[in-house]
């Protein structure tokens, strides 16, 4: 099991599912809706895997339109709280929360993450 603490240099990957409101085709970037989830924004941490390996694993698990990435340091710059949340069959699972005590991101936090990803 991986530590719940995420280091600033770790990269987080978000599978962008093919929901119409999750992707802005005209600018080829995720919308802020892709970072709004009342249960926390589900991501995979790199866990010393190459980006190719992480993307392949996400594409094998989900139907995705795209996979985007953002560093833990960038998440913290936007005052979000990234935390490792290993699952029994997915030890690399992590989430991005609003703060240490609140889960769902604010609209501004989601917008900032979508622009940086």
PDB file of C-alpha atoms in Angstrom:
ATOM      1  CA  UNK A   1       0.000   0.000   0.000  1.00  0.00           C
ATOM      2  CA  UNK A   2       1.249   3.447  -0.899  1.00  0.00           C
ATOM      3  CA  UNK A   3       1.469   6.263   1.626  1.00  0.00           C
ATOM      4  CA  UNK A   4      -1.527   8.610   1.737  1.00  0.00           C
ATOM      5  CA  UNK A   5       0.933  11.536   1.648  1.00  0.00           C
ATOM      6  CA  UNK A   6       1.634  12.828  -1.845  1.00  0.00           C
ATOM      7  CA  UNK A   7       4.919  14.561  -2.650  1.00  0.00           C
ATOM      8  CA  UNK A   8       4.963  17.782  -4.682  1.00  0.00           C
ATOM      9  CA  UNK A   9       6.794  16.163  -7.597  1.00  0.00           C
ATOM     10  CA  UNK A  10       4.219  13.393  -8.055  1.00  0.00           C
ATOM     11  CA  UNK A  11       1.985  13.574 -11.108  1.00  0.00           C
ATOM     12  CA  UNK A  12      -1.748  12.921 -10.910  1.00  0.00           C
ATOM     13  CA  UNK A  13      -3.729  11.629 -13.901  1.00  0.00           C
ATOM     14  CA  UNK A  14      -7.444  12.218 -14.451  1.00  0.00           C
ATOM     15  CA  UNK A  15      -9.433  10.089 -16.880  1.00  0.00           C
ATOM     16  CA  UNK A  16     -11.750  12.414 -18.776  1.00  0.00           C
ATOM     17  CA  UNK A  17     -14.838  10.358 -19.499  1.00  0.00           C
ATOM     18  CA  UNK A  18     -16.840  10.971 -22.685  1.00  0.00           C
ATOM     19  CA  UNK A  19     -19.464  13.150 -20.988  1.00  0.00           C
ATOM     20  CA  UNK A  20     -20.268  16.158 -23.206  1.00  0.00           C
ATOM     21  CA  UNK A  21     -19.748  18.679 -20.406  1.00  0.00           C
ATOM     22  CA  UNK A  22     -16.313  17.282 -19.397  1.00  0.00           C
ATOM     23  CA  UNK A  23     -14.418  18.417 -22.512  1.00  0.00           C
ATOM     24  CA  UNK A  24     -14.071  21.704 -24.393  1.00  0.00           C
ATOM     25  CA  UNK A  25     -13.461  20.574 -27.965  1.00  0.00           C
ATOM     26  CA  UNK A  26     -12.684  24.055 -29.289  1.00  0.00           C
ATOM     27  CA  UNK A  27      -9.653  24.404 -26.992  1.00  0.00           C
ATOM     28  CA  UNK A  28      -8.894  20.682 -26.496  1.00  0.00           C
ATOM     29  CA  UNK A  29      -8.975  20.919 -22.717  1.00  0.00           C
ATOM     30  CA  UNK A  30     -11.110  19.487 -19.925  1.00  0.00           C
ATOM     31  CA  UNK A  31     -13.867  21.677 -18.554  1.00  0.00           C
ATOM     32  CA  UNK A  32     -14.177  22.468 -14.873  1.00  0.00           C
ATOM     33  CA  UNK A  33     -17.059  19.950 -14.708  1.00  0.00           C
ATOM     34  CA  UNK A  34     -14.464  17.165 -15.001  1.00  0.00           C
ATOM     35  CA  UNK A  35     -13.119  18.266 -11.614  1.00  0.00           C
ATOM     36  CA  UNK A  36     -16.417  18.513  -9.754  1.00  0.00           C
ATOM     37  CA  UNK A  37     -17.341  15.476  -7.684  1.00  0.00           C
ATOM     38  CA  UNK A  38     -19.008  15.450  -4.280  1.00  0.00           C
ATOM     39  CA  UNK A  39     -16.998  12.313  -3.385  1.00  0.00           C
ATOM     40  CA  UNK A  40     -13.631  13.806  -4.364  1.00  0.00           C
ATOM     41  CA  UNK A  41     -11.877  14.051  -7.726  1.00  0.00           C
ATOM     42  CA  UNK A  42     -10.634  10.550  -8.463  1.00  0.00           C
ATOM     43  CA  UNK A  43      -7.126  10.434  -9.940  1.00  0.00           C
ATOM     44  CA  UNK A  44      -4.235   8.007 -10.312  1.00  0.00           C
ATOM     45  CA  UNK A  45      -0.849   8.974  -8.941  1.00  0.00           C
ATOM     46  CA  UNK A  46       2.164   8.092 -11.044  1.00  0.00           C
ATOM     47  CA  UNK A  47       3.697   5.873  -8.329  1.00  0.00           C
ATOM     48  CA  UNK A  48       6.958   5.747 -10.314  1.00  0.00           C
ATOM     49  CA  UNK A  49       5.185   4.492 -13.438  1.00  0.00           C
ATOM     50  CA  UNK A  50       5.798   6.156 -16.788  1.00  0.00           C
ATOM     51  CA  UNK A  51       3.020   8.316 -18.195  1.00  0.00           C
ATOM     52  CA  UNK A  52       2.524   5.791 -21.011  1.00  0.00           C
ATOM     53  CA  UNK A  53       1.868   3.013 -18.493  1.00  0.00           C
ATOM     54  CA  UNK A  54      -0.557   5.125 -16.434  1.00  0.00           C
ATOM     55  CA  UNK A  55      -2.499   6.262 -19.504  1.00  0.00           C
ATOM     56  CA  UNK A  56      -2.714   2.696 -20.837  1.00  0.00           C
ATOM     57  CA  UNK A  57      -4.017   1.422 -17.487  1.00  0.00           C
ATOM     58  CA  UNK A  58      -6.639   4.189 -17.288  1.00  0.00           C
ATOM     59  CA  UNK A  59      -7.765   3.513 -20.860  1.00  0.00           C
ATOM     60  CA  UNK A  60      -8.077  -0.203 -20.017  1.00  0.00           C
ATOM     61  CA  UNK A  61     -10.244   0.546 -16.958  1.00  0.00           C
ATOM     62  CA  UNK A  62     -12.474   3.280 -18.362  1.00  0.00           C
ATOM     63  CA  UNK A  63     -14.006   4.556 -21.550  1.00  0.00           C
ATOM     64  CA  UNK A  64     -12.136   7.851 -21.844  1.00  0.00           C
ATOM     65  CA  UNK A  65     -12.041  10.807 -24.173  1.00  0.00           C
ATOM     66  CA  UNK A  66      -8.666  11.920 -22.849  1.00  0.00           C
ATOM     67  CA  UNK A  67      -6.279  11.563 -19.925  1.00  0.00           C
ATOM     68  CA  UNK A  68      -4.894  14.746 -18.405  1.00  0.00           C
ATOM     69  CA  UNK A  69      -2.232  15.266 -15.789  1.00  0.00           C
ATOM     70  CA  UNK A  70      -1.315  17.787 -13.133  1.00  0.00           C
ATOM     71  CA  UNK A  71       1.389  17.835 -10.493  1.00  0.00           C
ATOM     72  CA  UNK A  72       0.658  17.629  -6.801  1.00  0.00           C
ATOM     73  CA  UNK A  73       2.517  20.938  -6.397  1.00  0.00           C
ATOM     74  CA  UNK A  74       0.128  22.640  -8.845  1.00  0.00           C
ATOM     75  CA  UNK A  75      -2.862  21.220  -6.972  1.00  0.00           C
ATOM     76  CA  UNK A  76      -1.519  22.677  -3.741  1.00  0.00           C
ATOM     77  CA  UNK A  77      -0.900  26.049  -5.419  1.00  0.00           C
ATOM     78  CA  UNK A  78      -4.659  26.170  -6.042  1.00  0.00           C
ATOM     79  CA  UNK A  79      -5.291  25.435  -2.347  1.00  0.00           C
ATOM     80  CA  UNK A  80      -6.637  21.952  -2.978  1.00  0.00           C
ATOM     81  CA  UNK A  81      -5.810  18.930  -0.859  1.00  0.00           C
ATOM     82  CA  UNK A  82      -4.498  15.939  -2.852  1.00  0.00           C
ATOM     83  CA  UNK A  83      -4.350  12.701  -0.846  1.00  0.00           C
ATOM     84  CA  UNK A  84      -3.535   9.071  -1.563  1.00  0.00           C
ATOM     85  CA  UNK A  85      -6.609   6.834  -1.212  1.00  0.00           C
ATOM     86  CA  UNK A  86      -5.416   3.351  -2.156  1.00  0.00           C
ATOM     87  CA  UNK A  87      -8.110   0.863  -3.101  1.00  0.00           C
ATOM     88  CA  UNK A  88      -7.728  -2.921  -2.771  1.00  0.00           C
ATOM     89  CA  UNK A  89      -7.417  -3.404  -6.556  1.00  0.00           C
ATOM     90  CA  UNK A  90      -5.942   0.031  -7.296  1.00  0.00           C
ATOM     91  CA  UNK A  91      -3.115   1.032  -4.932  1.00  0.00           C
ATOM     92  CA  UNK A  92      -2.263   4.101  -7.074  1.00  0.00           C
ATOM     93  CA  UNK A  93      -5.697   5.687  -6.540  1.00  0.00           C
ATOM     94  CA  UNK A  94      -5.756   9.194  -5.065  1.00  0.00           C
ATOM     95  CA  UNK A  95      -8.249  12.021  -4.721  1.00  0.00           C
ATOM     96  CA  UNK A  96      -8.193  15.794  -4.852  1.00  0.00           C
ATOM     97  CA  UNK A  97     -10.287  17.448  -2.139  1.00  0.00           C
ATOM     98  CA  UNK A  98     -11.197  21.053  -1.382  1.00  0.00           C
ATOM     99  CA  UNK A  99      -9.337  20.997   1.925  1.00  0.00           C
ATOM    100  CA  UNK A 100      -8.290  18.630   4.668  1.00  0.00           C
ATOM    101  CA  UNK A 101     -11.845  18.715   6.058  1.00  0.00           C
ATOM    102  CA  UNK A 102     -14.005  19.329   2.937  1.00  0.00           C
ATOM    103  CA  UNK A 103     -14.310  17.154  -0.147  1.00  0.00           C
ATOM    104  CA  UNK A 104     -15.996  18.842  -3.125  1.00  0.00           C
ATOM    105  CA  UNK A 105     -13.882  21.459  -4.869  1.00  0.00           C
ATOM    106  CA  UNK A 106     -15.098  25.019  -5.229  1.00  0.00           C
ATOM    107  CA  UNK A 107     -15.972  26.219  -8.737  1.00  0.00           C
ATOM    108  CA  UNK A 108     -12.782  28.291  -8.752  1.00  0.00           C
ATOM    109  CA  UNK A 109     -10.594  25.349  -7.726  1.00  0.00           C
ATOM    110  CA  UNK A 110     -12.164  23.134 -10.415  1.00  0.00           C
ATOM    111  CA  UNK A 111     -11.669  25.879 -13.019  1.00  0.00           C
ATOM    112  CA  UNK A 112      -8.011  26.344 -12.041  1.00  0.00           C
ATOM    113  CA  UNK A 113      -7.305  22.603 -12.218  1.00  0.00           C
ATOM    114  CA  UNK A 114      -9.005  22.298 -15.595  1.00  0.00           C
ATOM    115  CA  UNK A 115      -6.902  25.136 -17.010  1.00  0.00           C
ATOM    116  CA  UNK A 116      -3.652  23.706 -15.616  1.00  0.00           C
ATOM    117  CA  UNK A 117      -4.271  20.065 -16.600  1.00  0.00           C
TER     118      UNK A 117
END
